[in-house]
Amino acid sequence: MRYRCETCGYAGPKWMGFCPQCGGGALVETSEGSPSRARGRAARVVPLSEAGRTPVRRRPIGIGEVDRVVGGGLVPGASLLVGGEPGVGKSTLLLQVAASLAAGGASVLVASAEESAEQVALRAARLGVREDGLLLAAERDVDAVIAAAAEVQPDLLVVDSIQTVAAAEVGGAPGGVSQVRESAARLVHFAKEQRVPVVLVGHVTKDGSIAGPKLLEHAVDVVLYLEGDVELGLRVLRCLKNRYGATHQVGLFEMGEAGLVEVGDPSGWLLARWHGGVPGSVVVPTVDGRRPLLVEVQALVAAATTPQPRRSVRGLEAARVHQVIAVLERHAGHSFSGKDVYVNVVGGLQVRDPGADLPVAIALVSSLYDVGLPAIAAWGEVGLTGEVRAVAHGDRRRAEADRLGIELTVGPGGNGEDRIAAALGRAGLPPGGGRPPVARVIP
């Protein structure tokens, strides 16, 4: 008998009042499990060339953006973990996935441990889902879910969620480290043994990471994350891990009354209400995975009304914005002392591209001097010494800007490096001190 911490997973031979590893978790009694019955039997060994003869046959889901992210469809026996903030649309998306597969003749079992079958049916009615091949089970016992799946032999099993199912003989409450680890292990084993794809819905912690032990993400084959501002319509499905394909694809959806709708042209969707000619608005041609996206970055610089000026950033890394402000003050002569600074990415997207440094700088200086900008797209990484470095996929960024008719583009020079003051001048902005620019150069 051993005792495990529900917070960090520490295991010890005796009970203590607190976990000696993390200091705050409670130790719960767990059984070690029976020894393997296969002891003494040698594992089957095959040549690599023979193991790869059977091709991987994917089952297309029928939702283009989801198929794009998972690599073309579901693989038999694969285990997938889908995480995201509460209310972002995880259950809605998976119900639409199940309905799409059922409409194509597949059988899908949805095991809901958080909602009753009636509640799931109400959501399905709102989404217009009425497929006979879609089966429901409101059950919290993981063994009962596996037994039901073994009986009906579905083409897909969805468990919503892994933090609310539990194994009866394992100690601890549902959602604890021991329960999540054991429940996930049994479901993944069922997927491999029965060749049935299994999708697990995962909760997230307050910092946005998937809750539970990190072993949960290691145990599954595919880790997906659905993100987006709950108050806004855009949702982004990212692939963080994929043993059957690449992890560089993203899928975009718009949340509406009928559920999640695919966004085929995300750049056009994001810039549908954008127009140039206003201070502090710049388009960023970013590349998310391999998908070019045009997003609008807005900056507002205003006189501070408190002794400590505010720095508010949404959609970007705050540390990078603070770095850009420091470079503008040190190497371009623009002072933000006594100014409140607000920077926002329109649409609720999270931009992690270092190429967003230069457009942020242009937007900040434009708002600082109230200089209206034309329809402009910019990209480039700003260094601490005032240089603007080239970023990857420059040609694709420029091509996407050209596709939407943005004629003025500002990026690093032909040698792959520029200076921040020169880049601002190419955008038609004044040098340090607010003097009007001598000329505007359109590359």
GROMACS .gro file of N, CA and C in nm, residues 264-413:
model
  450
  264GLY      N    1  -1.297   3.000  -4.340
  264GLY     CA    2  -1.211   2.962  -4.452
  264GLY      C    3  -1.107   3.066  -4.485
  265ASP      N    4  -1.140   3.196  -4.470
  265ASP     CA    5  -1.047   3.306  -4.498
  265ASP      C    6  -1.029   3.386  -4.370
  266PRO      N    7  -0.941   3.343  -4.280
  266PRO     CA    8  -0.929   3.411  -4.151
  266PRO      C    9  -0.880   3.554  -4.164
  267SER      N   10  -0.790   3.582  -4.260
  267SER     CA   11  -0.740   3.718  -4.276
  267SER      C   12  -0.853   3.813  -4.314
  268GLY      N   13  -0.936   3.770  -4.410
  268GLY     CA   14  -1.050   3.853  -4.449
  268GLY      C   15  -1.149   3.870  -4.336
  269TRP      N   16  -1.169   3.765  -4.255
  269TRP     CA   17  -1.261   3.773  -4.142
  269TRP      C   18  -1.211   3.870  -4.036
  270LEU      N   19  -1.080   3.863  -4.005
  270LEU     CA   20  -1.023   3.946  -3.901
  270LEU      C   21  -1.017   4.093  -3.941
  271LEU      N   22  -1.002   4.119  -4.072
  271LEU     CA   23  -0.988   4.257  -4.119
  271LEU      C   24  -1.115   4.307  -4.187
  272ALA      N   25  -1.227   4.241  -4.161
  272ALA     CA   26  -1.350   4.280  -4.229
  272ALA      C   27  -1.390   4.424  -4.197
  273ARG      N   28  -1.364   4.470  -4.076
  273ARG     CA   29  -1.402   4.606  -4.037
  273ARG      C   30  -1.282   4.699  -4.025
  274TRP      N   31  -1.167   4.658  -4.078
  274TRP     CA   32  -1.047   4.740  -4.065
  274TRP      C   33  -1.031   4.832  -4.184
  275HIS      N   34  -0.985   4.951  -4.160
  275HIS     CA   35  -0.948   5.042  -4.268
  275HIS      C   36  -0.837   5.132  -4.215
  276GLY      N   37  -0.750   5.174  -4.306
  276GLY     CA   38  -0.637   5.257  -4.266
  276GLY      C   39  -0.679   5.401  -4.245
  277GLY      N   40  -0.578   5.486  -4.221
  277GLY     CA   41  -0.604   5.628  -4.206
  277GLY      C   42  -0.623   5.676  -4.065
  278VAL      N   43  -0.609   5.586  -3.965
  278VAL     CA   44  -0.626   5.626  -3.825
  278VAL      C   45  -0.497   5.603  -3.750
  279PRO      N   46  -0.467   5.686  -3.650
  279PRO     CA   47  -0.344   5.665  -3.573
  279PRO      C   48  -0.351   5.537  -3.490
  280GLY      N   49  -0.237   5.470  -3.479
  280GLY     CA   50  -0.224   5.357  -3.389
  280GLY      C   51  -0.278   5.226  -3.440
  281SER      N   52  -0.306   5.211  -3.569
  281SER     CA   53  -0.361   5.087  -3.623
  281SER      C   54  -0.269   5.034  -3.732
  282VAL      N   55  -0.216   4.913  -3.711
  282VAL     CA   56  -0.122   4.850  -3.804
  282VAL      C   57  -0.162   4.704  -3.821
  283VAL      N   58  -0.146   4.653  -3.942
  283VAL     CA   59  -0.174   4.513  -3.970
  283VAL      C   60  -0.046   4.432  -3.954
  284VAL      N   61  -0.057   4.318  -3.886
  284VAL     CA   62   0.056   4.227  -3.867
  284VAL      C   63   0.033   4.103  -3.952
  285PRO      N   64   0.114   4.081  -4.055
  285PRO     CA   65   0.106   3.953  -4.128
  285PRO      C   66   0.183   3.846  -4.050
  286THR      N   67   0.114   3.775  -3.966
  286THR     CA   68   0.178   3.673  -3.885
  286THR      C   69   0.159   3.536  -3.948
  287VAL      N   70   0.243   3.442  -3.911
  287VAL     CA   71   0.234   3.304  -3.960
  287VAL      C   72   0.216   3.215  -3.840
  288ASP      N   73   0.098   3.156  -3.829
  288ASP     CA   74   0.066   3.066  -3.718
  288ASP      C   75   0.080   2.925  -3.768
  289GLY      N   76   0.186   2.856  -3.726
  289GLY     CA   77   0.218   2.727  -3.786
  289GLY      C   78   0.268   2.751  -3.927
  290ARG      N   79   0.192   2.707  -4.024
  290ARG     CA   80   0.222   2.737  -4.164
  290ARG      C   81   0.113   2.821  -4.229
  291ARG      N   82   0.023   2.874  -4.148
  291ARG     CA   83  -0.093   2.944  -4.201
  291ARG      C   84  -0.075   3.094  -4.184
  292PRO      N   85  -0.067   3.171  -4.294
  292PRO     CA   86  -0.054   3.316  -4.280
  292PRO      C   87  -0.185   3.379  -4.237
  293LEU      N   88  -0.176   3.470  -4.142
  293LEU     CA   89  -0.293   3.541  -4.090
  293LEU      C   90  -0.261   3.689  -4.084
  294LEU      N   91  -0.356   3.771  -4.120
  294LEU     CA   92  -0.343   3.915  -4.104
  294LEU      C   93  -0.429   3.959  -3.986
  295VAL      N   94  -0.366   4.015  -3.884
  295VAL     CA   95  -0.438   4.061  -3.766
  295VAL      C   96  -0.406   4.208  -3.744
  296GLU      N   97  -0.497   4.278  -3.682
  296GLU     CA   98  -0.480   4.421  -3.657
  296GLU      C   99  -0.431   4.442  -3.514
  297VAL      N  100  -0.324   4.522  -3.502
  297VAL     CA  101  -0.272   4.563  -3.372
  297VAL      C  102  -0.304   4.710  -3.353
  298GLN      N  103  -0.366   4.743  -3.241
  298GLN     CA  104  -0.401   4.880  -3.210
  298GLN      C  105  -0.324   4.926  -3.087
  299ALA      N  106  -0.281   5.052  -3.091
  299ALA     CA  107  -0.211   5.111  -2.977
  299ALA      C  108  -0.274   5.246  -2.945
  300LEU      N  109  -0.281   5.276  -2.817
  300LEU     CA  110  -0.332   5.404  -2.770
  300LEU      C  111  -0.237   5.458  -2.664
  301VAL      N  112  -0.183   5.577  -2.691
  301VAL     CA  113  -0.094   5.645  -2.596
  301VAL      C  114  -0.164   5.772  -2.550
  302ALA      N  115  -0.186   5.783  -2.420
  302ALA     CA  116  -0.258   5.897  -2.364
  302ALA      C  117  -0.185   5.948  -2.241
  303ALA      N  118  -0.212   6.073  -2.207
  303ALA     CA  119  -0.151   6.132  -2.088
  303ALA      C  120  -0.196   6.058  -1.964
  304ALA      N  121  -0.101   6.026  -1.878
  304ALA     CA  122  -0.132   5.951  -1.756
  304ALA      C  123  -0.203   6.041  -1.656
  305THR      N  124  -0.301   5.985  -1.590
  305THR     CA  125  -0.376   6.060  -1.488
  305THR      C  126  -0.336   6.017  -1.347
  306THR      N  127  -0.242   5.926  -1.335
  306THR     CA  128  -0.193   5.879  -1.206
  306THR      C  129  -0.041   5.889  -1.204
  307PRO      N  130   0.018   5.892  -1.089
  307PRO     CA  131   0.165   5.902  -1.083
  307PRO      C  132   0.235   5.784  -1.152
  308GLN      N  133   0.174   5.668  -1.149
  308GLN     CA  134   0.233   5.551  -1.213
  308GLN      C  135   0.160   5.524  -1.344
  309PRO      N  136   0.221   5.549  -1.461
  309PRO     CA  137   0.152   5.526  -1.589
  309PRO      C  138   0.114   5.379  -1.607
  310ARG      N  139   0.002   5.357  -1.675
  310ARG     CA  140  -0.047   5.222  -1.697
  310ARG      C  141   0.016   5.163  -1.823
  311ARG      N  142   0.035   5.033  -1.821
  311ARG     CA  143   0.079   4.956  -1.937
  311ARG      C  144  -0.013   4.836  -1.950
  312SER      N  145  -0.109   4.844  -2.041
  312SER     CA  146  -0.209   4.738  -2.059
  312SER      C  147  -0.187   4.671  -2.194
  313VAL      N  148  -0.173   4.539  -2.193
  313VAL     CA  149  -0.145   4.463  -2.315
  313VAL      C  150  -0.240   4.344  -2.321
  314ARG      N  151  -0.306   4.327  -2.437
  314ARG     CA  152  -0.393   4.212  -2.461
  314ARG      C  153  -0.359   4.150  -2.595
  315GLY      N  154  -0.338   4.018  -2.594
  315GLY     CA  155  -0.310   3.946  -2.718
  315GLY      C  156  -0.165   3.934  -2.752
  316LEU      N  157  -0.076   4.000  -2.677
  316LEU     CA  158   0.069   3.993  -2.699
  316LEU      C  159   0.137   3.968  -2.565
  317GLU      N  160   0.264   3.932  -2.572
  317GLU     CA  161   0.343   3.917  -2.450
  317GLU      C  162   0.376   4.055  -2.396
  318ALA      N  163   0.335   4.081  -2.274
  318ALA     CA  164   0.357   4.214  -2.216
  318ALA      C  165   0.505   4.248  -2.209
  319ALA      N  166   0.589   4.150  -2.181
  319ALA     CA  167   0.732   4.176  -2.170
  319ALA      C  168   0.790   4.227  -2.302
  320ARG      N  169   0.742   4.173  -2.415
  320ARG     CA  170   0.793   4.217  -2.545
  320ARG      C  171   0.748   4.360  -2.576
  321VAL      N  172   0.625   4.394  -2.538
  321VAL     CA  173   0.578   4.531  -2.560
  321VAL      C  174   0.659   4.629  -2.476
  322HIS      N  175   0.687   4.594  -2.352
  322HIS     CA  176   0.770   4.680  -2.267
  322HIS      C  177   0.910   4.694  -2.326
  323GLN      N  178   0.962   4.588  -2.385
  323GLN     CA  179   1.093   4.593  -2.449
  323GLN      C  180   1.091   4.688  -2.569
  324VAL      N  181   0.986   4.683  -2.650
  324VAL     CA  182   0.975   4.771  -2.765
  324VAL      C  183   0.969   4.917  -2.720
  325ILE      N  184   0.895   4.947  -2.613
  325ILE     CA  185   0.887   5.083  -2.562
  325ILE      C  186   1.025   5.132  -2.518
  326ALA      N  187   1.102   5.046  -2.451
  326ALA     CA  188   1.235   5.084  -2.407
  326ALA      C  189   1.327   5.111  -2.526
  327VAL      N  190   1.318   5.030  -2.632
  327VAL     CA  191   1.401   5.051  -2.751
  327VAL      C  192   1.364   5.181  -2.820
  328LEU      N  193   1.234   5.211  -2.829
  328LEU     CA  194   1.191   5.337  -2.890
  328LEU      C  195   1.244   5.457  -2.813
  329GLU      N  196   1.248   5.450  -2.683
  329GLU     CA  197   1.299   5.561  -2.603
  329GLU      C  198   1.450   5.574  -2.615
  330ARG      N  199   1.520   5.462  -2.616
  330ARG     CA  200   1.667   5.465  -2.614
  330ARG      C  201   1.726   5.489  -2.752
  331HIS      N  202   1.671   5.426  -2.856
  331HIS     CA  203   1.736   5.428  -2.988
  331HIS      C  204   1.660   5.509  -3.092
  332ALA      N  205   1.538   5.553  -3.063
  332ALA     CA  206   1.462   5.630  -3.162
  332ALA      C  207   1.421   5.767  -3.109
  333GLY      N  208   1.448   5.796  -2.982
  333GLY     CA  209   1.422   5.929  -2.929
  333GLY      C  210   1.278   5.961  -2.900
  334HIS      N  211   1.192   5.860  -2.885
  334HIS     CA  212   1.051   5.884  -2.855
  334HIS      C  213   1.026   5.857  -2.708
  335SER      N  214   0.975   5.954  -2.638
  335SER     CA  215   0.956   5.942  -2.493
  335SER      C  216   0.812   5.905  -2.460
  336PHE      N  217   0.798   5.803  -2.378
  336PHE     CA  218   0.666   5.760  -2.329
  336PHE      C  219   0.652   5.788  -2.179
  337SER      N  220   0.738   5.874  -2.128
  337SER     CA  221   0.732   5.908  -1.987
  337SER      C  222   0.604   5.985  -1.957
  338GLY      N  223   0.535   5.945  -1.853
  338GLY     CA  224   0.411   6.010  -1.816
  338GLY      C  225   0.295   5.978  -1.908
  339LYS      N  226   0.305   5.868  -1.983
  339LYS     CA  227   0.201   5.829  -2.077
  339LYS      C  228   0.145   5.692  -2.042
  340ASP      N  229   0.013   5.682  -2.047
  340ASP     CA  230  -0.050   5.550  -2.040
  340ASP      C  231  -0.041   5.485  -2.177
  341VAL      N  232  -0.011   5.355  -2.180
  341VAL     CA  233   0.004   5.282  -2.306
  341VAL      C  234  -0.088   5.161  -2.304
  342TYR      N  235  -0.170   5.151  -2.408
  342TYR     CA  236  -0.262   5.039  -2.425
  342TYR      C  237  -0.234   4.975  -2.561
  343VAL      N  238  -0.214   4.844  -2.563
  343VAL     CA  239  -0.189   4.770  -2.687
  343VAL      C  240  -0.285   4.651  -2.691
  344ASN      N  241  -0.350   4.632  -2.805
  344ASN     CA  242  -0.451   4.527  -2.815
  344ASN      C  243  -0.446   4.463  -2.953
  345VAL      N  244  -0.465   4.330  -2.957
  345VAL     CA  245  -0.481   4.256  -3.081
  345VAL      C  246  -0.629   4.237  -3.104
  346VAL      N  247  -0.681   4.289  -3.214
  346VAL     CA  248  -0.824   4.283  -3.243
  346VAL      C  249  -0.865   4.140  -3.275
  347GLY      N  250  -0.978   4.098  -3.224
  347GLY     CA  251  -1.030   3.965  -3.252
  347GLY      C  252  -1.008   3.864  -3.143
  348GLY      N  253  -0.933   3.901  -3.038
  348GLY     CA  254  -0.911   3.808  -2.928
  348GLY      C  255  -0.803   3.706  -2.951
  349LEU      N  256  -0.724   3.719  -3.057
  349LEU     CA  257  -0.617   3.624  -3.084
  349LEU      C  258  -0.498   3.648  -2.991
  350GLN      N  259  -0.423   3.542  -2.967
  350GLN     CA  260  -0.297   3.550  -2.894
  350GLN      C  261  -0.184   3.538  -2.995
  351VAL      N  262  -0.109   3.645  -3.015
  351VAL     CA  263   0.000   3.648  -3.114
  351VAL      C  264   0.131   3.623  -3.041
  352ARG      N  265   0.199   3.516  -3.078
  352ARG     CA  266   0.328   3.481  -3.017
  352ARG      C  267   0.443   3.500  -3.116
  353ASP      N  268   0.418   3.567  -3.224
  353ASP     CA  269   0.515   3.585  -3.330
  353ASP      C  270   0.609   3.700  -3.296
  354PRO      N  271   0.743   3.679  -3.295
  354PRO     CA  272   0.835   3.792  -3.271
  354PRO      C  273   0.828   3.898  -3.380
  355GLY      N  274   0.772   3.861  -3.497
  355GLY     CA  275   0.758   3.958  -3.603
  355GLY      C  276   0.658   4.068  -3.572
  356ALA      N  277   0.585   4.058  -3.461
  356ALA     CA  278   0.490   4.162  -3.422
  356ALA      C  279   0.557   4.281  -3.354
  357ASP      N  280   0.689   4.273  -3.329
  357ASP     CA  281   0.757   4.383  -3.260
  357ASP      C  282   0.750   4.513  -3.339
  358LEU      N  283   0.785   4.509  -3.469
  358LEU     CA  284   0.789   4.630  -3.549
  358LEU      C  285   0.651   4.694  -3.565
  359PRO      N  286   0.546   4.618  -3.599
  359PRO     CA  287   0.415   4.683  -3.606
  359PRO      C  288   0.369   4.744  -3.474
  360VAL      N  289   0.406   4.683  -3.362
  360VAL     CA  290   0.374   4.743  -3.233
  360VAL      C  291   0.446   4.877  -3.217
  361ALA      N  292   0.573   4.881  -3.258
  361ALA     CA  293   0.648   5.007  -3.250
  361ALA      C  294   0.587   5.115  -3.338
  362ILE      N  295   0.547   5.078  -3.460
  362ILE     CA  296   0.486   5.175  -3.550
  362ILE      C  297   0.354   5.226  -3.493
  363ALA      N  298   0.273   5.135  -3.439
  363ALA     CA  299   0.144   5.175  -3.382
  363ALA      C  300   0.164   5.267  -3.262
  364LEU      N  301   0.264   5.240  -3.179
  364LEU     CA  302   0.289   5.322  -3.061
  364LEU      C  303   0.331   5.464  -3.099
  365VAL      N  304   0.425   5.476  -3.193
  365VAL     CA  305   0.472   5.609  -3.234
  365VAL      C  306   0.360   5.685  -3.306
  366SER      N  307   0.282   5.613  -3.387
  366SER     CA  308   0.170   5.677  -3.456
  366SER      C  309   0.070   5.735  -3.358
  367SER      N  310   0.038   5.662  -3.253
  367SER     CA  311  -0.056   5.712  -3.154
  367SER      C  312   0.006   5.820  -3.067
  368LEU      N  313   0.137   5.809  -3.040
  368LEU     CA  314   0.205   5.907  -2.956
  368LEU      C  315   0.196   6.047  -3.017
  369TYR      N  316   0.213   6.058  -3.150
  369TYR     CA  317   0.210   6.188  -3.217
  369TYR      C  318   0.079   6.213  -3.291
  370ASP      N  319  -0.016   6.121  -3.276
  370ASP     CA  320  -0.146   6.135  -3.341
  370ASP      C  321  -0.130   6.151  -3.493
  371VAL      N  322  -0.044   6.067  -3.550
  371VAL     CA  323  -0.019   6.068  -3.694
  371VAL      C  324  -0.100   5.955  -3.757
  372GLY      N  325  -0.191   5.990  -3.847
  372GLY     CA  326  -0.270   5.888  -3.914
  372GLY      C  327  -0.187   5.804  -4.009
  373LEU      N  328  -0.209   5.675  -4.007
  373LEU     CA  329  -0.135   5.583  -4.093
  373LEU      C  330  -0.222   5.539  -4.209
  374PRO      N  331  -0.163   5.517  -4.326
  374PRO     CA  332  -0.239   5.457  -4.436
  374PRO      C  333  -0.259   5.308  -4.409
  375ALA      N  334  -0.319   5.239  -4.501
  375ALA     CA  335  -0.331   5.094  -4.488
  375ALA      C  336  -0.192   5.034  -4.495
  376ILE      N  337  -0.139   4.990  -4.383
  376ILE     CA  338   0.000   4.949  -4.374
  376ILE      C  339   0.010   4.814  -4.304
  377ALA      N  340   0.100   4.728  -4.353
  377ALA     CA  341   0.133   4.600  -4.290
  377ALA      C  342   0.282   4.600  -4.261
  378ALA      N  343   0.320   4.552  -4.144
  378ALA     CA  344   0.460   4.554  -4.103
  378ALA      C  345   0.494   4.427  -4.029
  379TRP      N  346   0.621   4.389  -4.034
  379TRP     CA  347   0.671   4.275  -3.958
  379TRP      C  348   0.820   4.292  -3.936
  380GLY      N  349   0.871   4.235  -3.829
  380GLY     CA  350   1.013   4.242  -3.797
  380GLY      C  351   1.034   4.230  -3.648
  381GLU      N  352   1.143   4.169  -3.609
  381GLU     CA  353   1.178   4.153  -3.467
  381GLU      C  354   1.270   4.266  -3.425
  382VAL      N  355   1.237   4.332  -3.318
  382VAL     CA  356   1.314   4.446  -3.268
  382VAL      C  357   1.408   4.398  -3.159
  383GLY      N  358   1.539   4.424  -3.179
  383GLY     CA  359   1.639   4.386  -3.080
  383GLY      C  360   1.665   4.497  -2.981
  384LEU      N  361   1.735   4.465  -2.874
  384LEU     CA  362   1.761   4.562  -2.768
  384LEU      C  363   1.858   4.671  -2.811
  385THR      N  364   1.937   4.647  -2.915
  385THR     CA  365   2.031   4.748  -2.963
  385THR      C  366   1.971   4.835  -3.073
  386GLY      N  367   1.841   4.820  -3.098
  386GLY     CA  368   1.774   4.906  -3.194
  386GLY      C  369   1.765   4.851  -3.334
  387GLU      N  370   1.812   4.729  -3.357
  387GLU     CA  371   1.804   4.670  -3.491
  387GLU      C  372   1.669   4.603  -3.512
  388VAL      N  373   1.627   4.595  -3.637
  388VAL     CA  374   1.507   4.524  -3.676
  388VAL      C  375   1.551   4.405  -3.760
  389ARG      N  376   1.532   4.287  -3.706
  389ARG     CA  377   1.581   4.166  -3.772
  389ARG      C  378   1.471   4.100  -3.855
  390ALA      N  379   1.515   4.029  -3.956
  390ALA     CA  380   1.421   3.956  -4.041
  390ALA      C  381   1.362   3.839  -3.964
  391VAL      N  382   1.240   3.804  -3.997
  391VAL     CA  383   1.172   3.689  -3.938
  391VAL      C  384   1.136   3.592  -4.050
  392ALA      N  385   1.101   3.471  -4.011
  392ALA     CA  386   1.074   3.366  -4.110
  392ALA      C  387   0.950   3.399  -4.192
  393HIS      N  388   0.946   3.342  -4.312
  393HIS     CA  389   0.830   3.349  -4.403
  393HIS      C  390   0.798   3.492  -4.445
  394GLY      N  391   0.903   3.572  -4.472
  394GLY     CA  392   0.880   3.709  -4.514
  394GLY      C  393   0.803   3.717  -4.645
  395ASP      N  394   0.834   3.628  -4.740
  395ASP     CA  395   0.764   3.630  -4.869
  395ASP      C  396   0.617   3.595  -4.853
  396ARG      N  397   0.586   3.501  -4.766
  396ARG     CA  398   0.447   3.462  -4.744
  396ARG      C  399   0.370   3.573  -4.674
  397ARG      N  400   0.436   3.645  -4.585
  397ARG     CA  401   0.370   3.757  -4.519
  397ARG      C  402   0.335   3.866  -4.621
  398ARG      N  403   0.432   3.898  -4.706
  398ARG     CA  404   0.408   4.001  -4.806
  398ARG      C  405   0.300   3.958  -4.905
  399ALA      N  406   0.300   3.830  -4.944
  399ALA     CA  407   0.200   3.782  -5.039
  399ALA      C  408   0.060   3.788  -4.980
  400GLU      N  409   0.047   3.759  -4.851
  400GLU     CA  410  -0.085   3.765  -4.787
  400GLU      C  411  -0.133   3.909  -4.778
  401ALA      N  412  -0.041   4.003  -4.751
  401ALA     CA  413  -0.079   4.143  -4.748
  401ALA      C  414  -0.121   4.192  -4.886
  402ASP      N  415  -0.049   4.147  -4.988
  402ASP     CA  416  -0.084   4.186  -5.125
  402ASP      C  417  -0.220   4.128  -5.164
  403ARG      N  418  -0.251   4.009  -5.116
  403ARG     CA  419  -0.377   3.945  -5.153
  403ARG      C  420  -0.496   4.026  -5.105
  404LEU      N  421  -0.483   4.092  -4.991
  404LEU     CA  422  -0.592   4.174  -4.939
  404LEU      C  423  -0.579   4.321  -4.977
  405GLY      N  424  -0.489   4.350  -5.069
  405GLY     CA  425  -0.481   4.486  -5.123
  405GLY      C  426  -0.409   4.587  -5.037
  406ILE      N  427  -0.322   4.545  -4.946
  406ILE     CA  428  -0.244   4.639  -4.864
  406ILE      C  429  -0.116   4.671  -4.939
  407GLU      N  430  -0.105   4.795  -4.988
  407GLU     CA  431   0.005   4.831  -5.075
  407GLU      C  432   0.132   4.868  -4.999
  408LEU      N  433   0.119   4.930  -4.882
  408LEU     CA  434   0.235   4.974  -4.807
  408LEU      C  435   0.277   4.865  -4.708
  409THR      N  436   0.392   4.806  -4.728
  409THR     CA  437   0.445   4.703  -4.640
  409THR      C  438   0.582   4.747  -4.591
  410VAL      N  439   0.608   4.729  -4.463
  410VAL     CA  440   0.734   4.769  -4.402
  410VAL      C  441   0.793   4.649  -4.330
  411GLY      N  442   0.914   4.612  -4.370
  411GLY     CA  443   0.984   4.502  -4.307
  411GLY      C  444   1.133   4.528  -4.309
  412PRO      N  445   1.214   4.437  -4.257
  412PRO     CA  446   1.359   4.455  -4.260
  412PRO      C  447   1.408   4.470  -4.403
  413GLY      N  448   1.521   4.542  -4.420
  413GLY     CA  449   1.577   4.566  -4.552
  413GLY      C  450   1.629   4.440  -4.618
   0.00000   0.00000   0.00000
